[in-house]
CSV table of C-alpha atoms and ligand atoms in Angstrom, one decimal:
chain,number,residue,atom,x,y,z
S,1,MET,CA,49.7,50.5,254.9
S,2,ASP,CA,46.9,52.8,253.7
S,3,LYS,CA,45.8,55.8,255.7
S,4,LEU,CA,43.3,58.5,255.3
S,5,LEU,CA,44.2,62.2,255.4
S,6,ILE,CA,41.2,64.4,256.2
S,7,GLU,CA,41.2,68.2,256.3
S,8,GLY,CA,38.3,69.2,258.4
S,9,GLY,CA,35.9,72.1,257.8
S,10,ALA,CA,34.3,71.4,254.4
S,11,GLN,CA,30.5,71.2,254.2
S,12,LEU,CA,29.1,68.2,252.4
S,13,ASN,CA,26.7,68.8,249.5
S,14,GLY,CA,25.5,66.7,246.5
S,15,VAL,CA,24.1,63.3,245.6
S,16,VAL,CA,25.5,59.8,246.4
S,17,THR,CA,24.1,56.4,245.7
S,18,ALA,CA,23.9,53.8,248.5
S,19,SER,CA,25.9,50.6,248.1
S,20,GLY,CA,24.4,47.1,248.6
S,21,ALA,CA,24.3,46.0,252.3
S,22,LYS,CA,27.4,44.0,253.4
S,23,ASN,CA,25.4,42.3,256.2
S,24,ALA,CA,22.8,41.1,253.8
S,25,ALA,CA,25.2,40.1,251.0
S,26,LEU,CA,27.4,37.9,253.3
S,27,PRO,CA,24.6,35.5,254.4
S,28,ILE,CA,23.1,35.5,250.9
S,29,LEU,CA,26.5,34.5,249.4
S,30,ALA,CA,26.8,31.8,252.0
S,31,SER,CA,23.3,30.6,251.2
S,32,SER,CA,24.6,29.6,247.7
S,33,ILE,CA,26.0,26.5,249.4
S,34,LEU,CA,22.5,25.2,249.8
S,35,LEU,CA,22.0,25.0,246.0
S,36,GLN,CA,23.3,22.4,243.6
S,37,ASP,CA,22.7,25.0,241.0
S,38,LYS,CA,23.7,28.7,240.3
S,39,LEU,CA,22.8,31.7,242.4
S,40,VAL,CA,23.2,35.1,240.7
S,41,VAL,CA,23.5,38.0,243.2
S,42,SER,CA,23.5,41.7,242.2
S,43,ASN,CA,24.1,44.9,244.1
S,44,VAL,CA,27.0,43.2,246.0
S,45,PRO,CA,29.3,45.9,247.5
S,46,HIS,CA,33.0,45.7,246.7
S,47,LEU,CA,34.4,45.2,250.2
S,48,ASN,CA,37.1,43.2,251.8
S,49,ASP,CA,34.6,41.1,253.8
S,50,ILE,CA,32.8,40.1,250.6
S,51,THR,CA,36.1,39.1,249.1
S,52,THR,CA,36.7,36.9,252.2
S,53,MET,CA,33.4,35.2,251.8
S,54,LEU,CA,34.1,34.5,248.1
S,55,GLU,CA,37.5,33.2,249.0
S,56,ILE,CA,36.0,30.8,251.5
S,57,LEU,CA,33.4,29.6,248.9
S,58,SER,CA,36.1,29.1,246.3
S,59,SER,CA,38.4,27.3,248.8
S,60,MET,CA,35.6,24.8,249.1
S,61,GLY,CA,35.4,24.3,245.3
S,62,ALA,CA,32.7,26.7,244.2
S,63,PHE,CA,33.1,28.7,241.0
S,64,MET,CA,32.4,32.4,240.6
S,65,THR,CA,32.0,34.5,237.6
S,66,PHE,CA,31.1,38.2,237.2
S,67,ASN,CA,28.7,39.0,234.4
S,68,GLU,CA,28.6,42.3,232.4
S,69,ASN,CA,26.7,44.1,235.2
S,70,MET,CA,29.2,42.9,237.7
S,71,ASP,CA,26.6,40.5,239.2
S,72,ILE,CA,28.2,37.5,240.9
S,73,GLU,CA,27.2,34.1,239.6
S,74,ILE,CA,28.1,31.4,242.1
S,75,ASP,CA,28.1,27.8,241.1
S,76,THR,CA,28.4,25.6,244.2
S,77,SER,CA,27.6,22.3,242.4
S,78,SER,CA,31.4,21.5,242.5
S,79,ILE,CA,32.0,22.0,246.3
S,80,ASN,CA,34.2,19.1,247.4
S,81,ASN,CA,35.9,20.5,250.5
S,82,LEU,CA,33.7,21.1,253.6
S,83,LYS,CA,36.2,23.1,255.6
S,84,ALA,CA,36.5,26.8,256.3
S,85,ARG,CA,40.1,27.4,257.2
S,86,TYR,CA,41.3,29.5,260.1
S,87,GLU,CA,43.4,31.7,257.8
S,88,LEU,CA,40.3,33.0,256.2
S,89,VAL,CA,37.8,32.8,259.2
S,90,LYS,CA,40.1,34.8,261.5
S,91,THR,CA,39.8,37.9,259.3
S,92,MET,CA,36.0,37.9,259.5
S,93,ARG,CA,33.7,36.5,262.2
S,94,ALA,CA,30.7,36.3,259.7
S,95,SER,CA,32.6,33.3,258.1
S,96,ILE,CA,30.6,31.2,260.7
S,97,LEU,CA,27.7,31.7,258.2
S,98,VAL,CA,28.9,28.8,256.1
S,99,LEU,CA,28.2,26.3,259.0
S,100,GLY,CA,24.4,26.0,258.7
S,101,PRO,CA,24.3,25.7,254.9
S,102,LEU,CA,27.2,23.1,254.8
S,103,LEU,CA,25.5,21.0,257.4
S,104,ALA,CA,22.1,21.3,255.7
S,105,ARG,CA,23.4,20.2,252.2
S,106,PHE,CA,26.4,17.9,253.0
S,107,HIS,CA,25.5,16.8,256.6
S,108,GLU,CA,29.0,17.7,257.5
S,109,ALA,CA,31.1,20.8,258.1
S,110,GLU,CA,34.4,21.9,259.7
S,111,VAL,CA,34.6,25.6,260.4
S,112,ALA,CA,37.4,27.4,262.3
S,113,LEU,CA,36.4,29.0,265.5
S,114,PRO,CA,36.6,32.8,265.0
S,115,GLY,CA,39.0,34.3,267.5
S,116,GLY,CA,38.4,37.3,269.8
S,117,CYS,CA,37.7,40.7,268.3
S,118,ALA,CA,37.9,44.3,269.2
S,119,ILE,CA,34.3,44.7,270.3
S,120,GLY,CA,34.0,42.0,273.0
S,121,SER,CA,34.3,38.3,273.3
S,122,ARG,CA,31.5,37.6,270.7
S,123,PRO,CA,31.1,33.9,271.3
S,124,VAL,CA,29.5,31.5,268.8
S,125,ASN,CA,27.7,29.3,271.4
S,126,LEU,CA,24.3,30.2,270.1
S,127,HIS,CA,25.2,29.1,266.5
S,128,ILE,CA,26.5,25.8,267.9
S,129,ASP,CA,23.5,25.3,270.2
S,130,CYS,CA,21.0,25.7,267.4
S,131,MET,CA,22.8,23.2,265.1
S,132,ARG,CA,22.7,20.7,268.0
S,133,LYS,CA,18.9,21.3,268.3
S,134,LEU,CA,18.6,20.5,264.6
S,135,GLY,CA,20.3,17.1,265.3
S,136,ALA,CA,24.0,17.8,264.5
S,137,LYS,CA,26.8,16.3,266.6
S,138,ILE,CA,29.3,19.0,267.3
S,139,ASP,CA,32.8,18.7,268.6
S,140,THR,CA,35.0,21.7,269.1
S,141,SER,CA,38.7,20.8,269.2
S,142,ASN,CA,42.0,22.1,267.8
S,143,GLY,CA,40.3,25.5,267.1
S,144,TYR,CA,37.7,24.0,264.8
S,145,ILE,CA,33.9,23.3,265.0
S,146,LYS,CA,33.5,19.8,263.6
S,147,ALA,CA,29.9,19.1,262.9
S,148,SER,CA,28.0,16.2,261.4
S,149,ALA,CA,24.4,15.1,261.0
S,150,LYS,CA,24.3,11.6,259.5
S,151,GLY,CA,21.0,11.2,257.7
S,152,GLY,CA,20.5,15.0,257.6
S,153,LEU,CA,19.2,17.7,259.9
S,154,ILE,CA,15.8,17.4,261.5
S,155,GLY,CA,13.4,20.4,262.1
S,156,ALA,CA,13.2,21.6,265.8
S,157,ASP,CA,12.0,24.4,268.0
S,158,ILE,CA,14.8,26.9,268.5
S,159,ASP,CA,14.4,29.6,271.1
S,160,PHE,CA,17.3,32.1,271.1
S,161,THR,CA,18.1,33.3,274.6
S,162,THR,CA,19.8,36.4,273.1
S,163,VAL,CA,18.8,38.0,269.8
S,164,THR,CA,21.6,37.2,267.4
S,165,VAL,CA,21.7,38.3,263.8
S,166,THR,CA,24.1,35.8,262.2
S,167,GLY,CA,22.9,33.1,264.6
S,168,THR,CA,19.3,33.5,263.3
S,169,GLU,CA,20.6,33.5,259.7
S,170,ASN,CA,22.6,30.3,260.3
S,171,ALA,CA,19.6,28.6,261.9
S,172,VAL,CA,17.3,29.6,259.0
S,173,MET,CA,19.7,28.4,256.3
S,174,ALA,CA,20.2,25.1,258.2
S,175,ALA,CA,16.5,24.5,258.7
S,176,THR,CA,15.7,25.2,255.0
S,177,LEU,CA,16.8,21.7,254.0
S,178,ALA,CA,16.0,20.0,257.3
S,179,LYS,CA,13.3,17.3,257.5
S,180,GLY,CA,10.0,18.7,258.9
S,181,GLN,CA,9.3,22.0,260.5
S,182,THR,CA,11.5,24.4,262.5
S,183,ILE,CA,10.1,27.2,264.6
S,184,ILE,CA,12.6,29.9,265.6
S,185,THR,CA,11.5,32.2,268.4
S,186,ASN,CA,13.2,35.4,269.6
S,187,ALA,CA,14.7,35.6,266.1
S,188,ALA,CA,16.5,38.7,265.0
S,189,LYS,CA,14.2,41.1,263.0
S,190,GLU,CA,17.0,43.0,261.3
S,191,PRO,CA,16.1,43.8,257.7
S,192,GLU,CA,19.2,41.9,256.5
S,193,VAL,CA,17.8,38.7,258.0
S,194,THR,CA,14.6,39.4,256.0
S,195,ASP,CA,16.6,40.0,252.8
S,196,LEU,CA,18.3,36.6,253.2
S,197,ILE,CA,14.9,35.0,253.8
S,198,LYS,CA,13.4,36.7,250.6
S,199,CYS,CA,16.4,35.2,248.7
S,200,LEU,CA,15.9,31.7,250.2
S,201,ASN,CA,12.1,31.8,249.4
S,202,LEU,CA,13.0,32.8,245.8
S,203,MET,CA,15.2,29.7,245.7
S,204,GLY,CA,12.2,27.6,246.8
S,205,ALA,CA,12.5,27.6,250.6
S,206,LYS,CA,9.3,27.7,252.6
S,207,ILE,CA,9.8,30.3,255.3
S,208,SER,CA,7.1,32.5,256.9
S,209,GLY,CA,7.1,35.2,259.6
S,210,LEU,CA,9.4,37.6,257.7
S,211,GLY,CA,10.3,40.6,259.8
S,212,THR,CA,8.9,39.2,263.0
S,213,ASP,CA,10.6,37.4,265.9
S,214,THR,CA,9.0,34.1,265.0
S,215,LEU,CA,10.1,32.3,261.9
S,216,ILE,CA,8.5,29.1,260.6
S,217,ILE,CA,10.5,27.0,258.2
S,218,ASP,CA,9.1,24.0,256.5
S,219,GLY,CA,12.1,22.0,255.2
S,220,VAL,CA,12.2,21.2,251.5
S,221,ASP,CA,14.3,18.5,249.6
S,222,GLN,CA,16.2,20.9,247.5
S,223,LEU,CA,16.4,24.5,246.3
S,224,HIS,CA,16.7,25.9,242.8
S,225,SER,CA,18.6,28.6,241.0
S,226,ALA,CA,17.6,32.2,241.4
S,227,ASN,CA,18.6,35.9,240.8
S,228,PHE,CA,18.6,38.2,243.7
S,229,SER,CA,19.5,41.9,244.2
S,230,VAL,CA,20.8,42.8,247.7
S,231,MET,CA,19.1,45.6,249.7
S,232,PRO,CA,20.8,48.9,250.3
S,233,ASP,CA,23.2,49.3,253.2
S,234,ARG,CA,21.3,51.2,255.9
S,235,ILE,CA,24.4,51.6,258.0
S,236,GLU,CA,26.4,53.2,255.2
S,237,ILE,CA,23.4,55.5,254.4
S,238,ALA,CA,23.1,56.4,258.1
S,239,THR,CA,26.8,57.1,258.4
S,240,TYR,CA,26.7,59.6,255.5
S,241,LEU,CA,23.6,61.3,256.9
S,242,THR,CA,25.4,61.7,260.3
S,243,ALA,CA,28.4,63.1,258.6
S,244,VAL,CA,26.3,65.9,257.0
S,245,THR,CA,24.5,66.5,260.3
S,246,MET,CA,28.0,67.2,261.6
S,247,THR,CA,29.6,69.2,258.7
S,248,GLY,CA,26.4,71.0,257.6
S,249,GLY,CA,25.2,70.9,254.0
S,250,ASP,CA,22.6,69.3,251.8
S,251,ILE,CA,22.8,65.7,250.6
S,252,THR,CA,20.6,63.3,248.8
S,253,ILE,CA,21.2,59.6,249.1
S,254,LYS,CA,19.7,57.6,246.2
S,255,GLY,CA,18.8,54.0,246.4
S,256,SER,CA,17.9,54.3,250.2
S,257,GLN,CA,14.9,52.7,251.7
S,258,PRO,CA,13.9,55.3,254.3
S,259,LYS,CA,11.6,52.9,256.3
S,260,LEU,CA,14.8,50.9,257.2
S,261,LEU,CA,16.2,53.9,259.0
S,262,ASP,CA,13.2,55.2,261.1
S,263,ILE,CA,15.0,55.4,264.4
S,264,VAL,CA,18.2,56.9,263.1
S,265,LEU,CA,16.3,59.5,261.0
S,266,LYS,CA,14.3,60.4,264.1
S,267,LYS,CA,17.5,60.9,266.1
S,268,LEU,CA,19.1,63.0,263.4
S,269,GLY,CA,15.9,65.1,263.3
S,270,ASP,CA,16.2,65.5,267.1
S,271,ALA,CA,19.8,66.7,266.4
S,272,GLY,CA,18.4,69.5,264.2
S,273,ALA,CA,18.7,68.0,260.7
S,274,LYS,CA,15.8,68.6,258.2
S,275,ILE,CA,15.0,65.3,256.6
S,276,GLU,CA,12.8,64.6,253.5
S,277,LYS,CA,12.0,61.0,252.7
S,278,ASN,CA,11.0,59.8,249.3
S,279,ASN,CA,10.2,56.3,248.1
S,280,ASN,CA,13.8,55.6,247.1
S,281,SER,CA,15.9,58.5,248.4
S,282,ILE,CA,16.6,60.6,251.5
S,283,ASN,CA,17.5,64.3,251.5
S,284,LEU,CA,19.1,65.8,254.6
S,285,LYS,CA,19.8,69.5,255.1
S,286,MET,CA,21.7,70.9,258.1
S,287,ASN,CA,22.8,74.5,258.7
S,288,GLU,CA,23.3,74.7,262.4
S,289,THR,CA,25.4,73.1,265.2
S,290,PRO,CA,23.8,69.7,266.0
S,291,ILE,CA,22.0,69.4,269.3
S,292,ALA,CA,23.3,66.6,271.7
S,293,THR,CA,21.1,63.5,271.3
S,294,ASP,CA,20.8,60.5,273.6
S,295,ILE,CA,20.8,57.0,272.2
S,296,SER,CA,20.5,53.5,273.5
S,297,THR,CA,21.4,50.6,271.2
S,298,ALA,CA,19.3,47.4,270.9
S,299,PRO,CA,18.3,45.0,268.2
S,300,PHE,CA,16.1,46.2,265.3
S,301,PRO,CA,13.8,48.2,265.2
S,302,HIS,CA,15.7,50.0,268.0
S,303,PHE,CA,18.9,52.1,267.5
S,304,PRO,CA,21.6,50.0,265.8
S,305,THR,CA,24.8,49.3,267.6
S,306,ASP,CA,26.5,49.8,264.2
S,307,MET,CA,25.7,53.5,264.4
S,308,GLN,CA,26.7,54.1,268.1
S,309,ALA,CA,30.3,55.2,267.4
S,310,GLN,CA,29.2,57.7,264.7
S,311,PHE,CA,26.7,59.3,267.2
S,312,ILE,CA,29.4,59.6,269.8
S,313,SER,CA,31.4,61.7,267.2
S,314,MET,CA,28.4,63.8,266.4
S,315,ASN,CA,27.7,64.4,270.1
S,316,SER,CA,31.3,65.4,270.6
S,317,ILE,CA,30.7,68.6,268.6
S,318,ALA,CA,27.1,69.2,269.6
S,319,LYS,CA,25.3,71.8,271.8
S,320,GLY,CA,24.6,70.2,275.2
S,321,LYS,CA,25.2,66.8,276.9
S,322,ALA,CA,24.3,63.4,275.7
S,323,GLU,CA,24.3,59.8,277.0
S,324,VAL,CA,25.1,56.9,274.7
S,325,ILE,CA,24.2,53.5,276.1
S,326,GLU,CA,25.6,50.4,274.4
S,327,ASN,CA,23.4,47.3,275.1
S,328,VAL,CA,24.5,44.9,272.4
S,329,PHE,CA,28.2,44.5,272.7
S,330,GLU,CA,30.2,44.5,275.9
S,331,ASN,CA,33.3,46.4,274.8
S,332,ARG,CA,32.3,48.6,271.9
S,333,PHE,CA,33.9,51.9,273.0
S,334,MET,CA,37.4,51.7,271.6
S,335,HIS,CA,36.8,54.8,269.5
S,336,VAL,CA,36.2,56.9,272.6
S,337,GLN,CA,39.9,57.1,273.6
S,338,GLU,CA,40.8,58.2,270.0
S,339,LEU,CA,38.0,60.8,270.1
S,340,ILE,CA,39.3,62.1,273.4
S,341,ARG,CA,42.8,62.5,271.8
S,342,MET,CA,41.0,64.8,269.3
S,343,GLY,CA,39.6,66.9,272.1
S,344,GLY,CA,36.3,65.1,272.8
S,345,ASP,CA,35.0,65.4,276.3
S,346,ILE,CA,33.7,61.9,277.0
S,347,GLU,CA,33.5,59.8,280.1
S,348,LEU,CA,32.9,56.1,280.2
S,349,LYS,CA,31.0,54.4,283.0
S,350,GLY,CA,30.1,50.8,282.4
S,351,ASN,CA,28.1,50.6,279.2
S,352,THR,CA,27.4,54.3,279.0
S,353,ALA,CA,29.4,57.2,277.4
S,354,PHE,CA,28.7,60.6,278.9
S,355,ILE,CA,29.5,63.2,276.3
S,356,LYS,CA,29.8,67.0,276.8
S,357,GLY,CA,29.5,68.7,273.4
S,358,ASN,CA,32.5,70.8,272.5
S,359,ILE,CA,31.1,73.4,270.2
S,360,GLY,CA,34.6,74.8,269.8
S,361,GLY,CA,35.2,71.6,267.9
S,362,LEU,CA,37.6,68.8,267.7
S,363,LYS,CA,41.2,69.2,266.8
S,364,SER,CA,43.1,67.0,264.3
S,365,ALA,CA,45.4,64.2,265.7
S,366,PRO,CA,46.9,61.0,264.3
S,367,VAL,CA,44.3,58.3,265.3
S,368,MET,CA,43.9,54.6,264.8
S,369,ALA,CA,40.9,52.6,263.7
S,370,THR,CA,40.1,49.6,265.9
S,371,ASP,CA,37.1,48.2,264.2
S,372,LEU,CA,34.8,48.9,261.3
S,373,ARG,CA,32.3,51.3,262.8
S,374,ALA,CA,34.9,52.9,265.2
S,375,SER,CA,36.9,53.8,262.1
S,376,ALA,CA,33.8,55.5,260.6
S,377,SER,CA,33.4,57.6,263.7
S,378,LEU,CA,37.0,58.8,263.4
S,379,VAL,CA,36.5,59.7,259.7
S,380,LEU,CA,33.4,61.8,260.7
S,381,ALA,CA,35.4,63.5,263.5
S,382,GLY,CA,38.2,64.2,261.0
S,383,LEU,CA,35.6,65.9,258.7
S,384,VAL,CA,34.9,68.6,261.3
S,385,ALA,CA,38.2,68.8,263.2
S,386,SER,CA,40.5,71.7,262.7
S,387,GLY,CA,43.7,70.8,260.9
S,388,ILE,CA,44.5,67.5,259.1
S,389,THR,CA,43.5,64.2,260.8
S,390,LYS,CA,45.4,61.1,259.8
S,391,VAL,CA,43.4,57.9,260.3
S,392,ASP,CA,45.6,54.7,260.5
S,393,ARG,CA,44.6,51.1,260.1
S,394,ILE,CA,41.9,51.9,257.6
S,395,TYR,CA,41.7,48.2,256.5
S,396,HIS,CA,38.9,48.1,259.0
S,397,ILE,CA,36.9,50.7,257.1
S,398,ASP,CA,37.6,48.9,253.8
S,399,ARG,CA,35.8,45.9,255.3
S,400,GLY,CA,32.5,47.8,255.3
S,401,TYR,CA,32.4,51.1,253.4
S,402,GLU,CA,32.7,51.0,249.6
S,403,ARG,CA,35.0,53.7,248.2
S,404,ILE,CA,34.4,55.9,251.2
S,405,GLU,CA,37.0,58.5,250.2
S,406,GLU,CA,35.6,58.7,246.7
S,407,LYS,CA,32.0,59.2,247.9
S,408,LEU,CA,33.0,61.8,250.5
S,409,LYS,CA,35.2,63.6,247.9
S,410,LEU,CA,32.2,63.7,245.5
S,411,LEU,CA,30.3,65.5,248.3
S,412,GLY,CA,33.1,68.1,248.7
S,413,ALA,CA,35.2,66.6,251.6
S,414,LYS,CA,38.9,67.1,251.6
S,415,ILE,CA,40.0,63.5,252.0
S,416,ASP,CA,42.8,61.5,250.5
S,417,ARG,CA,44.1,57.9,250.8
S,418,ILE,CA,47.8,57.6,251.1
S,419,SER,CA,50.2,54.6,251.5
S,420,GLU,CA,53.1,54.8,253.8
R,501,UD1,C1,25.7,41.2,263.3
R,501,UD1,C2,26.3,42.2,262.3
R,501,UD1,C3,27.0,43.3,263.1
R,501,UD1,C4,26.1,43.9,264.1
R,501,UD1,C5,25.5,42.9,265.0
R,501,UD1,C6,24.5,43.4,266.0
R,501,UD1,C7,26.7,40.8,260.4
R,501,UD1,C8,27.7,40.2,259.5
R,501,UD1,N1,27.2,41.5,261.4
R,501,UD1,O1,26.8,40.6,264.0
R,501,UD1,O2,27.4,44.3,262.1
R,501,UD1,O3,26.9,44.8,264.9
R,501,UD1,O4,24.9,41.8,264.2
R,501,UD1,O5,23.5,44.1,265.3
R,501,UD1,O6,25.5,40.8,260.1
R,501,UD1,N2,26.2,36.4,271.0
R,501,UD1,C9,26.4,35.3,271.9
R,501,UD1,N3,26.6,34.1,271.4
R,501,UD1,C10,26.6,33.8,270.1
R,501,UD1,C11,26.3,34.9,269.2
R,501,UD1,C12,26.1,36.2,269.7
R,501,UD1,O7,26.5,35.5,273.1
R,501,UD1,O8,26.7,32.7,269.6
R,501,UD1,C13,26.0,37.8,271.6
R,501,UD1,C14,27.1,38.7,271.1
R,501,UD1,O9,28.2,38.7,271.9
R,501,UD1,C15,26.3,40.1,271.2
R,501,UD1,C16,24.9,39.7,270.9
R,501,UD1,O10,24.8,38.3,271.0
R,501,UD1,O11,26.4,40.5,272.5
R,501,UD1,C17,24.4,40.1,269.5
R,501,UD1,O12,25.4,39.6,268.5
R,501,UD1,P1,25.0,39.1,267.1
R,501,UD1,O13,23.7,39.7,266.7
R,501,UD1,O14,25.2,37.7,267.0
R,501,UD1,O15,26.1,39.8,266.2
R,501,UD1,P2,26.6,39.2,264.8
R,501,UD1,O16,25.6,38.4,264.2
R,501,UD1,O17,28.0,38.7,265.0
């Protein structure tokens, strides 16, 4: 199994380019099911979660080719199997994103129920409820969601009781081909949802309200072929910026869209980083110990839960005390025990982590990644810890960070991937 070996202490300097956003690419790839034609998607990151989505599509009968620019061309005209099997779904919860498009185009779908995961129970009740609202009959038995909508889906009012990102995406995709109008209220406003909607509108969908919590979808009979380039990965960008705030140095991330990162950039500024935003790049300079910075996670435009673990790492070596409140997921603190093993002074009470910055620094230890963002926080801790940190179970990190050790090496980090 692959592991990362990180020798802490090196400053990070240089230029890296942001990858395409995993959380936008996944629903966009799933949206190809809605078409009886080809969708060409560029700027798709090379990640295990993307491979899983492509495997699901190909297990249904879709064809995929890569053109000379490594753009993915997906032809779903040949789909003949409407089932997403448990063997694939269990490795990635976002597999549920095929439910809406399958129901919309084929009026039938069978999708394995995703199991539990490391960051809380993460049910799919909201996905099921909105498909029912759109007229689908749903039966969950033998570990599968079996859905049908004889005669097709019918537009409806959907009011989400909780803001859900993939739930909103599933509802939007389903409503695109439904008869009549659908109004979604309390919709997720995450930029990745907006990116999906831009792609759907390019394919001929009629969706308005982009970037707001009310989306209006006028169903159309069919969509047509399109070419779409995925937005940059704001969480990847934010992770590298946090890394440099911890190690010190001077980096520029090309291909960033600074406006997607307002709250994170503000918090990194509070921690002492000097940040310069340009149209398409962000420069961050840091030459002091970071200042402890409180955060409280919530749906966009508030602080993203996907950056919570990395900020706990940063606060572990900061001047002062910080409180990190997790409001989105019920059990997203698995990284805390590992950081404590590296010398972090962190106390957990309910959904809040109380961190006393340890300016003396963290010390290396063998640590284990438990989920995607938790593993990123351990890599960041390894970059500043004294000695050599070994991070195990990095398949989690390969789900969401493209060539992380190559990008960090390029910036001057001492990091290697080993197999043992
Ligand atoms: C997406 C992101 C993930 C991010 C999360 C929150 C993708 C592929 N993943 O996950 O990186 O951490 O948004 O920004 O885009 N919930 C229910 N019932 C449901 C669905 C969700 O109760 O049917 C709850 C969840 O347990 C959680 C909250 O809603 O407490 C928000 O989760 P949600 O936005 O749905 O997360 P994902 O879309 O799975």
